[in-house]
Amino acid sequence: MPVDLVLIVAAALTAGYLLGRLRPWQALGNWAADQIRSSGAWVRGGRGHQACVVLAHAVTAPRTSWRILRTPAAGGREAATAPVRDPHWAANRTRTTHTDQGDTA
């Protein structure tokens, strides 16, 4: 067996082992999903950054990307309004009575 072939096979096995250990495909998918979930950096990153994130997500998670594209936007083009927070939620909550008395006599 020629020495060149042995070196090529050894390099291929080593590269396969390292790719299996590092899992770059999974890391790229996790990064893209995290970027899409947050509304921070990827929105402000510009069109080039957004295109890279969407492309990475479409390549690493095609079913999820297709499902997201098929789902209609909630409420059309209007911006989502922030929920109204009640600062006195503890005082305004309703009290529930439990019918289960447990082991009391």
PDB file of C-alpha atoms in Angstrom:
ATOM      1  CA  MET A   1       0.000   0.000   0.000  1.00  0.00           C
ATOM      2  CA  PRO A   2       1.508   3.365  -0.981  1.00  0.00           C
ATOM      3  CA  VAL A   3       2.417   5.781   1.789  1.00  0.00           C
ATOM      4  CA  ASP A   4       0.360   8.575   0.184  1.00  0.00           C
ATOM      5  CA  LEU A   5      -2.817   6.500   0.365  1.00  0.00           C
ATOM      6  CA  VAL A   6      -2.185   5.674   4.033  1.00  0.00           C
ATOM      7  CA  LEU A   7      -1.726   9.370   4.850  1.00  0.00           C
ATOM      8  CA  ILE A   8      -4.902  10.332   2.954  1.00  0.00           C
ATOM      9  CA  VAL A   9      -6.945   7.656   4.744  1.00  0.00           C
ATOM     10  CA  ALA A  10      -5.506   8.673   8.133  1.00  0.00           C
ATOM     11  CA  ALA A  11      -6.259  12.362   7.455  1.00  0.00           C
ATOM     12  CA  ALA A  12      -9.814  11.519   6.360  1.00  0.00           C
ATOM     13  CA  LEU A  13     -10.435   9.417   9.477  1.00  0.00           C
ATOM     14  CA  THR A  14      -9.005  12.136  11.726  1.00  0.00           C
ATOM     15  CA  ALA A  15     -11.118  14.821  10.036  1.00  0.00           C
ATOM     16  CA  GLY A  16     -14.246  12.661  10.364  1.00  0.00           C
ATOM     17  CA  TYR A  17     -13.536  12.030  14.034  1.00  0.00           C
ATOM     18  CA  LEU A  18     -13.021  15.733  14.747  1.00  0.00           C
ATOM     19  CA  LEU A  19     -16.163  16.723  12.847  1.00  0.00           C
ATOM     20  CA  GLY A  20     -18.110  14.149  14.824  1.00  0.00           C
ATOM     21  CA  ARG A  21     -16.762  15.457  18.109  1.00  0.00           C
ATOM     22  CA  LEU A  22     -17.117  19.170  17.343  1.00  0.00           C
ATOM     23  CA  ARG A  23     -20.463  18.852  15.505  1.00  0.00           C
ATOM     24  CA  PRO A  24     -20.167  22.082  13.515  1.00  0.00           C
ATOM     25  CA  TRP A  25     -23.478  21.468  11.734  1.00  0.00           C
ATOM     26  CA  GLN A  26     -25.340  21.329  15.042  1.00  0.00           C
ATOM     27  CA  ALA A  27     -23.454  24.336  16.380  1.00  0.00           C
ATOM     28  CA  LEU A  28     -24.383  26.353  13.270  1.00  0.00           C
ATOM     29  CA  GLY A  29     -28.031  25.354  13.651  1.00  0.00           C
ATOM     30  CA  ASN A  30     -28.080  26.289  17.334  1.00  0.00           C
ATOM     31  CA  TRP A  31     -26.470  29.642  16.581  1.00  0.00           C
ATOM     32  CA  ALA A  32     -29.002  30.420  13.834  1.00  0.00           C
ATOM     33  CA  ALA A  33     -31.959  29.415  16.020  1.00  0.00           C
ATOM     34  CA  ASP A  34     -30.675  31.553  18.892  1.00  0.00           C
ATOM     35  CA  GLN A  35     -30.188  34.519  16.564  1.00  0.00           C
ATOM     36  CA  ILE A  36     -33.723  34.186  15.189  1.00  0.00           C
ATOM     37  CA  ARG A  37     -35.295  33.746  18.640  1.00  0.00           C
ATOM     38  CA  SER A  38     -33.755  36.920  20.030  1.00  0.00           C
ATOM     39  CA  SER A  39     -34.937  40.228  18.661  1.00  0.00           C
ATOM     40  CA  GLY A  40     -31.637  41.951  19.264  1.00  0.00           C
ATOM     41  CA  ALA A  41     -28.414  41.616  17.321  1.00  0.00           C
ATOM     42  CA  TRP A  42     -29.646  39.860  14.188  1.00  0.00           C
ATOM     43  CA  VAL A  43     -32.306  42.526  13.642  1.00  0.00           C
ATOM     44  CA  ARG A  44     -29.770  45.331  13.991  1.00  0.00           C
ATOM     45  CA  GLY A  45     -27.077  43.474  12.058  1.00  0.00           C
ATOM     46  CA  GLY A  46     -28.143  44.659   8.631  1.00  0.00           C
ATOM     47  CA  ARG A  47     -29.433  42.815   5.607  1.00  0.00           C
ATOM     48  CA  GLY A  48     -26.240  40.846   5.036  1.00  0.00           C
ATOM     49  CA  HIS A  49     -26.239  39.476   8.574  1.00  0.00           C
ATOM     50  CA  GLN A  50     -29.964  38.693   8.396  1.00  0.00           C
ATOM     51  CA  ALA A  51     -29.473  36.874   5.098  1.00  0.00           C
ATOM     52  CA  CYS A  52     -26.673  34.746   6.588  1.00  0.00           C
ATOM     53  CA  VAL A  53     -28.770  33.877   9.649  1.00  0.00           C
ATOM     54  CA  VAL A  54     -31.845  32.960   7.605  1.00  0.00           C
ATOM     55  CA  LEU A  55     -29.763  30.933   5.143  1.00  0.00           C
ATOM     56  CA  ALA A  56     -28.001  29.066   7.970  1.00  0.00           C
ATOM     57  CA  HIS A  57     -31.361  28.332   9.610  1.00  0.00           C
ATOM     58  CA  ALA A  58     -32.914  27.197   6.325  1.00  0.00           C
ATOM     59  CA  VAL A  59     -29.986  24.851   5.623  1.00  0.00           C
ATOM     60  CA  THR A  60     -29.690  23.372   9.126  1.00  0.00           C
ATOM     61  CA  ALA A  61     -33.427  23.162   9.966  1.00  0.00           C
ATOM     62  CA  PRO A  62     -35.408  23.055   6.702  1.00  0.00           C
ATOM     63  CA  ARG A  63     -38.649  21.704   8.206  1.00  0.00           C
ATOM     64  CA  THR A  64     -38.760  24.372  10.888  1.00  0.00           C
ATOM     65  CA  SER A  65     -37.931  27.089   8.366  1.00  0.00           C
ATOM     66  CA  TRP A  66     -40.681  25.871   6.033  1.00  0.00           C
ATOM     67  CA  ARG A  67     -43.196  25.785   8.910  1.00  0.00           C
ATOM     68  CA  ILE A  68     -42.247  29.342   9.901  1.00  0.00           C
ATOM     69  CA  LEU A  69     -42.666  30.546   6.320  1.00  0.00           C
ATOM     70  CA  ARG A  70     -46.099  28.903   5.982  1.00  0.00           C
ATOM     71  CA  THR A  71     -47.466  30.321   9.242  1.00  0.00           C
ATOM     72  CA  PRO A  72     -49.331  33.584   8.677  1.00  0.00           C
ATOM     73  CA  ALA A  73     -48.293  36.585  10.707  1.00  0.00           C
ATOM     74  CA  ALA A  74     -50.499  37.225  13.722  1.00  0.00           C
ATOM     75  CA  GLY A  75     -52.395  40.467  13.330  1.00  0.00           C
ATOM     76  CA  GLY A  76     -51.135  41.352   9.876  1.00  0.00           C
ATOM     77  CA  ARG A  77     -48.661  44.191   9.480  1.00  0.00           C
ATOM     78  CA  GLU A  78     -49.489  45.958  12.748  1.00  0.00           C
ATOM     79  CA  ALA A  79     -46.820  46.010  15.391  1.00  0.00           C
ATOM     80  CA  ALA A  80     -47.491  43.828  18.406  1.00  0.00           C
ATOM     81  CA  THR A  81     -48.495  45.793  21.458  1.00  0.00           C
ATOM     82  CA  ALA A  82     -46.860  45.145  24.786  1.00  0.00           C
ATOM     83  CA  PRO A  83     -49.079  43.463  27.377  1.00  0.00           C
ATOM     84  CA  VAL A  84     -50.463  45.718  30.074  1.00  0.00           C
ATOM     85  CA  ARG A  85     -48.862  44.970  33.423  1.00  0.00           C
ATOM     86  CA  ASP A  86     -50.785  45.430  36.637  1.00  0.00           C
ATOM     87  CA  PRO A  87     -48.436  46.598  39.405  1.00  0.00           C
ATOM     88  CA  HIS A  88     -50.982  45.470  42.021  1.00  0.00           C
ATOM     89  CA  TRP A  89     -51.561  41.991  40.626  1.00  0.00           C
ATOM     90  CA  ALA A  90     -51.249  40.319  44.046  1.00  0.00           C
ATOM     91  CA  ALA A  91     -53.926  42.540  45.586  1.00  0.00           C
ATOM     92  CA  ASN A  92     -56.291  42.181  42.619  1.00  0.00           C
ATOM     93  CA  ARG A  93     -56.088  38.420  42.131  1.00  0.00           C
ATOM     94  CA  THR A  94     -59.117  36.306  42.917  1.00  0.00           C
ATOM     95  CA  ARG A  95     -58.989  33.898  45.787  1.00  0.00           C
ATOM     96  CA  THR A  96     -59.855  30.312  45.025  1.00  0.00           C
ATOM     97  CA  THR A  97     -61.327  27.976  47.569  1.00  0.00           C
ATOM     98  CA  HIS A  98     -60.169  24.408  47.512  1.00  0.00           C
ATOM     99  CA  THR A  99     -62.877  21.772  47.919  1.00  0.00           C
ATOM    100  CA  ASP A 100     -60.352  19.133  48.905  1.00  0.00           C
ATOM    101  CA  GLN A 101     -60.045  19.226  52.701  1.00  0.00           C
ATOM    102  CA  GLY A 102     -57.294  16.616  52.921  1.00  0.00           C
ATOM    103  CA  ASP A 103     -56.764  14.739  56.192  1.00  0.00           C
ATOM    104  CA  THR A 104     -58.388  17.298  58.519  1.00  0.00           C
ATOM    105  CA  ALA A 105     -60.910  16.010  60.993  1.00  0.00           C
TER     106      ALA A 105
END
